[in-house]
CSV table of C-alpha atoms in Angstrom, one decimal:
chain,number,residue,atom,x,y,z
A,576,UNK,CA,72.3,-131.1,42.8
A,577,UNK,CA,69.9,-129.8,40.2
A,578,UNK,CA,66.2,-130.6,39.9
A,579,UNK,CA,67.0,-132.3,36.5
A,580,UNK,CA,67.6,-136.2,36.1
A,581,UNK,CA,70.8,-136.9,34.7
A,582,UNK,CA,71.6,-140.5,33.2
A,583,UNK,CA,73.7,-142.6,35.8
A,584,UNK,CA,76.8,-145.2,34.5
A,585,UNK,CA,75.4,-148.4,33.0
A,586,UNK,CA,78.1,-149.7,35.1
A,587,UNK,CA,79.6,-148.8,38.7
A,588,UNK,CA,82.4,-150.6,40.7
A,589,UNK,CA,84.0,-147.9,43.9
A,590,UNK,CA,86.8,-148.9,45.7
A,591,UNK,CA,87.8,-147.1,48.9
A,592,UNK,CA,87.5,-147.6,53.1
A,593,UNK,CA,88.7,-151.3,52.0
A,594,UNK,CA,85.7,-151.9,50.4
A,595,UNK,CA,84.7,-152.5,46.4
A,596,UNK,CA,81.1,-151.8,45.7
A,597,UNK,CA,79.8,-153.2,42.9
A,598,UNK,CA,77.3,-154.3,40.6
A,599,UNK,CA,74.9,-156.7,41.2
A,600,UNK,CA,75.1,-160.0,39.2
A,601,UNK,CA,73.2,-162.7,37.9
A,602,UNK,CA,75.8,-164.9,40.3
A,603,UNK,CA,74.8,-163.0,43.1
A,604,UNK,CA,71.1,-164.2,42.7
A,605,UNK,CA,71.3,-167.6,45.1
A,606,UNK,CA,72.9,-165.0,48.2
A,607,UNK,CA,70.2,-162.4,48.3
A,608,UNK,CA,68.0,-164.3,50.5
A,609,UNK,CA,71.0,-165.1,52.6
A,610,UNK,CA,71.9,-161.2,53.2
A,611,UNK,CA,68.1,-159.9,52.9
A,612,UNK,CA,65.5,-163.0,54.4
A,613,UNK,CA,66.3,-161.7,58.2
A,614,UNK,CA,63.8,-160.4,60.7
A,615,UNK,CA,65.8,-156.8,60.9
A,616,UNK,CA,65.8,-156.1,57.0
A,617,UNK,CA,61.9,-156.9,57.2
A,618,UNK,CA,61.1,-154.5,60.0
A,619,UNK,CA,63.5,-151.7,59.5
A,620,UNK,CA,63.6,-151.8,55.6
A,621,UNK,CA,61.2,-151.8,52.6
A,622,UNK,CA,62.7,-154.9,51.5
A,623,UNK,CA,60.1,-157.3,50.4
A,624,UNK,CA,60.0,-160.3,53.2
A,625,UNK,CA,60.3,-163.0,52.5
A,626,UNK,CA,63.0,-162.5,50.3
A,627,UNK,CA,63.5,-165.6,48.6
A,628,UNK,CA,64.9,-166.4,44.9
A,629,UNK,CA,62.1,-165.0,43.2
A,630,UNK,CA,62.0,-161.8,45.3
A,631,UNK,CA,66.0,-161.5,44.7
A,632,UNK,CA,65.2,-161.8,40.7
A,633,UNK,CA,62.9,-159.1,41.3
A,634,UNK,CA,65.4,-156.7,42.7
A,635,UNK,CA,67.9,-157.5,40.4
A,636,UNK,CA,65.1,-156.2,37.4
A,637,UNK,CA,64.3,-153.5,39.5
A,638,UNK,CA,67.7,-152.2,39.8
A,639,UNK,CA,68.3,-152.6,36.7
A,640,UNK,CA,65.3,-150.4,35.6
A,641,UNK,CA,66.3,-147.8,38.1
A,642,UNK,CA,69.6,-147.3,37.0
A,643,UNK,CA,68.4,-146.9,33.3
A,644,UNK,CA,66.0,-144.3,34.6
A,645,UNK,CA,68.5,-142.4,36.4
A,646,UNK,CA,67.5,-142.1,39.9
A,647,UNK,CA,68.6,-145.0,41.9
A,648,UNK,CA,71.9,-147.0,42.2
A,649,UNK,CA,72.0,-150.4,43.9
A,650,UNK,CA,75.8,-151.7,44.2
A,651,UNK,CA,76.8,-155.1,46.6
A,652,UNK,CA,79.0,-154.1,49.2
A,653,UNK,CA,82.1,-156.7,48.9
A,654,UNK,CA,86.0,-156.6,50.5
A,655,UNK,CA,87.7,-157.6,47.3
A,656,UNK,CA,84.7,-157.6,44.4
A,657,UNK,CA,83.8,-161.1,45.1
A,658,UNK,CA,81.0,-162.2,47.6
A,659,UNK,CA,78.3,-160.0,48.4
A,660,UNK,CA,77.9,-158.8,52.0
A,661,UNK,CA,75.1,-156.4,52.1
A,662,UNK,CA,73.6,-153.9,49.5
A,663,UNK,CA,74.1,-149.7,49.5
A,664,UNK,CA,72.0,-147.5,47.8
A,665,UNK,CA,72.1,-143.9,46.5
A,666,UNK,CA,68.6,-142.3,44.9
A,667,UNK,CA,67.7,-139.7,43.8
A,668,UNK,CA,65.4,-137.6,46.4
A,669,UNK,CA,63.9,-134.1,46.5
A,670,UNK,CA,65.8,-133.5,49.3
A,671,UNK,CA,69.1,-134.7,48.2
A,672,UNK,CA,70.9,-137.7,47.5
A,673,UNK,CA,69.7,-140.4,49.9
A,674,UNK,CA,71.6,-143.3,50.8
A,675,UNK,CA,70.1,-146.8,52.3
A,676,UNK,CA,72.4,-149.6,53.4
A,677,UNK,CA,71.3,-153.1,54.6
A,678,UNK,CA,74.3,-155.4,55.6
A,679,UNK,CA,73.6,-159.2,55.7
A,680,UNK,CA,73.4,-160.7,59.4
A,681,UNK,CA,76.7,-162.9,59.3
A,682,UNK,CA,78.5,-159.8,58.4
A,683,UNK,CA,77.1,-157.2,60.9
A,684,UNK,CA,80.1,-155.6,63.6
A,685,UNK,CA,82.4,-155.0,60.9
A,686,UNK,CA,82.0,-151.4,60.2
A,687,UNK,CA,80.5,-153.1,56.5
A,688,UNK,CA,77.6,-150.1,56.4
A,689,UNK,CA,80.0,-147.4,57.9
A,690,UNK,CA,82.4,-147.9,55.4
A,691,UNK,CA,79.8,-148.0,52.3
A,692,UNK,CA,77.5,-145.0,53.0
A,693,UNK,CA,81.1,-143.2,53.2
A,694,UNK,CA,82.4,-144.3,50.2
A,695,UNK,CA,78.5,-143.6,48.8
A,696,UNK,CA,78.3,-140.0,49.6
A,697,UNK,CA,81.7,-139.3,48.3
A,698,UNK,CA,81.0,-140.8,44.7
A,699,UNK,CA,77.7,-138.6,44.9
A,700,UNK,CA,80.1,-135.7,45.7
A,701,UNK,CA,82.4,-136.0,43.0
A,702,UNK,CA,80.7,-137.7,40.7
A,703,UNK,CA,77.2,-136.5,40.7
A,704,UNK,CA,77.6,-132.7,42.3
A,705,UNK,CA,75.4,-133.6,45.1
A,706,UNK,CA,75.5,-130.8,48.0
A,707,UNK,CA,74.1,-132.9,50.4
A,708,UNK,CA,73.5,-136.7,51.0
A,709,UNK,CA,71.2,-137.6,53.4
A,710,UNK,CA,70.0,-140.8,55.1
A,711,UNK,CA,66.4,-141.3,56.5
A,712,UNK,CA,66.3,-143.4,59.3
A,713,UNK,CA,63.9,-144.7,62.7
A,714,UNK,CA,65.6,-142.9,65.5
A,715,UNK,CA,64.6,-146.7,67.6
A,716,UNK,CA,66.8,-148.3,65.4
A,717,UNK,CA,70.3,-147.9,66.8
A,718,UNK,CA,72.1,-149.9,64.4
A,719,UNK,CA,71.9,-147.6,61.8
A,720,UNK,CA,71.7,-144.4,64.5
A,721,UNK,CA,75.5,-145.2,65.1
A,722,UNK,CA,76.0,-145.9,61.5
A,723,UNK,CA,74.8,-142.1,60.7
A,724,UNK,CA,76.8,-140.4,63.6
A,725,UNK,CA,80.5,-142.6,62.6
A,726,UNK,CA,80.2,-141.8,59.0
A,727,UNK,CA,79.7,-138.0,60.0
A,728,UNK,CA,76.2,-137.6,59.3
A,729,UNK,CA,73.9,-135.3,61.8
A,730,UNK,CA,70.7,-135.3,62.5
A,731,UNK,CA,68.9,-132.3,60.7
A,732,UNK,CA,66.0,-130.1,62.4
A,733,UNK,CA,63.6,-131.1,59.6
A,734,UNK,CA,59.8,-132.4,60.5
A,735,UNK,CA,59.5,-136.8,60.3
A,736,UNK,CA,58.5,-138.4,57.3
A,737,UNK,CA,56.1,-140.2,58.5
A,738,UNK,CA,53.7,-143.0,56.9
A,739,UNK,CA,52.8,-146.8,57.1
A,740,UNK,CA,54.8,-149.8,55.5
A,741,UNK,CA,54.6,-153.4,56.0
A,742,UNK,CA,51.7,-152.9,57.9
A,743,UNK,CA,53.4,-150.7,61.2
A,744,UNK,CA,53.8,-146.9,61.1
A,745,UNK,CA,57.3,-145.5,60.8
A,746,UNK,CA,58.7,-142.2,61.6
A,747,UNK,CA,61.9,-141.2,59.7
A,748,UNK,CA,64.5,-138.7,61.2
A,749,UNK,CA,66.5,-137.0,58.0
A,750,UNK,CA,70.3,-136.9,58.9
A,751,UNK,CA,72.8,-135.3,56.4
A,752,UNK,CA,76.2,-134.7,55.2
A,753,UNK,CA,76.8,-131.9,53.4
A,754,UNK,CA,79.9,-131.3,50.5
A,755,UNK,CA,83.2,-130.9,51.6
């Protein structure tokens, strides 16, 4: 990937791993809270907690303005197009492409996050000329350990980010993928 920001499509909708990600809505507004106002998005994520209507209008915005700027893309991660069932993200990151996933509670077990971060780094593959994606992730939290290691991701001998959010430090292992 080059140092350079390039503009990103005004609109994005993937299809593969039996998934369609897609472009958040303003018909997607009254689920947010549902998929992101859960005790394990507030610790383990820098989603905003509570998350409630006005905090899922604020994302929406926000997305919105990222994508324009060309560094971040936030699609909701659907079987068929229709109902949101978590959120994947792709930004823009000195050290490569990162990808973030949060999957709503009711629809955890389902290999939702697998499937999307796959789907994710290959669009930044072919479609952006990534080299490497990479996800950035607590090594306690085991959910999204055993997300990294199934979609093919390996942990990469590179120092912790470290810092403070929410109030509680956090120590970030860097795990990777690199072009096929």
């Amino acid at each position: 990937m080059s140092s350079t920001t390039s503009s990103l499509p005004e609109r994005i909708e993937l299809s593969g791993e039996g998934l369609v990600l897609r472009d958040w809505t303003e018909q997607d507004l009254a689920a947010m809270p549902g998929l992101f106002d859960h005790p394990d998005i507030a610790y383990w994520t820098p989603i905003v907690s509570p998350f409630d209507e006005a905090a899922a209008r604020a994302r929406l915005d926000r997305d919105r303005q990222l994508r324009r700027e060309g560094t971040t893309i936030l699609l909701a991660i659907t079987i068929d197009g229709g109902a949101p069932l978590g959120e994947v993200m792709l930004r823009r990151a000195p050290e490569g492409m990162e990808i973030g996933y949060a999957v709503g509670p009711a629809h955890r077990g389902q290999g939702l996050a697998v499937r999307a971060v796959r789907l994710m780094a290959a669009y930044a593959f072919e479609h952006l000329g990534a080299e490497r994606v990479i996800l950035e992730l607590e090594a306690e939290n085991d959910a999204s350990v055993a997300v990294a290691g199934k979609a093919g991701f390996r942990l990469l001998d590179v120092p912790l980010i470290t810092g403070e959010e929410k109030g509680r430090p956090f120590a970030l292992q860097t795990w990777g993928l690199d072009r096929p």
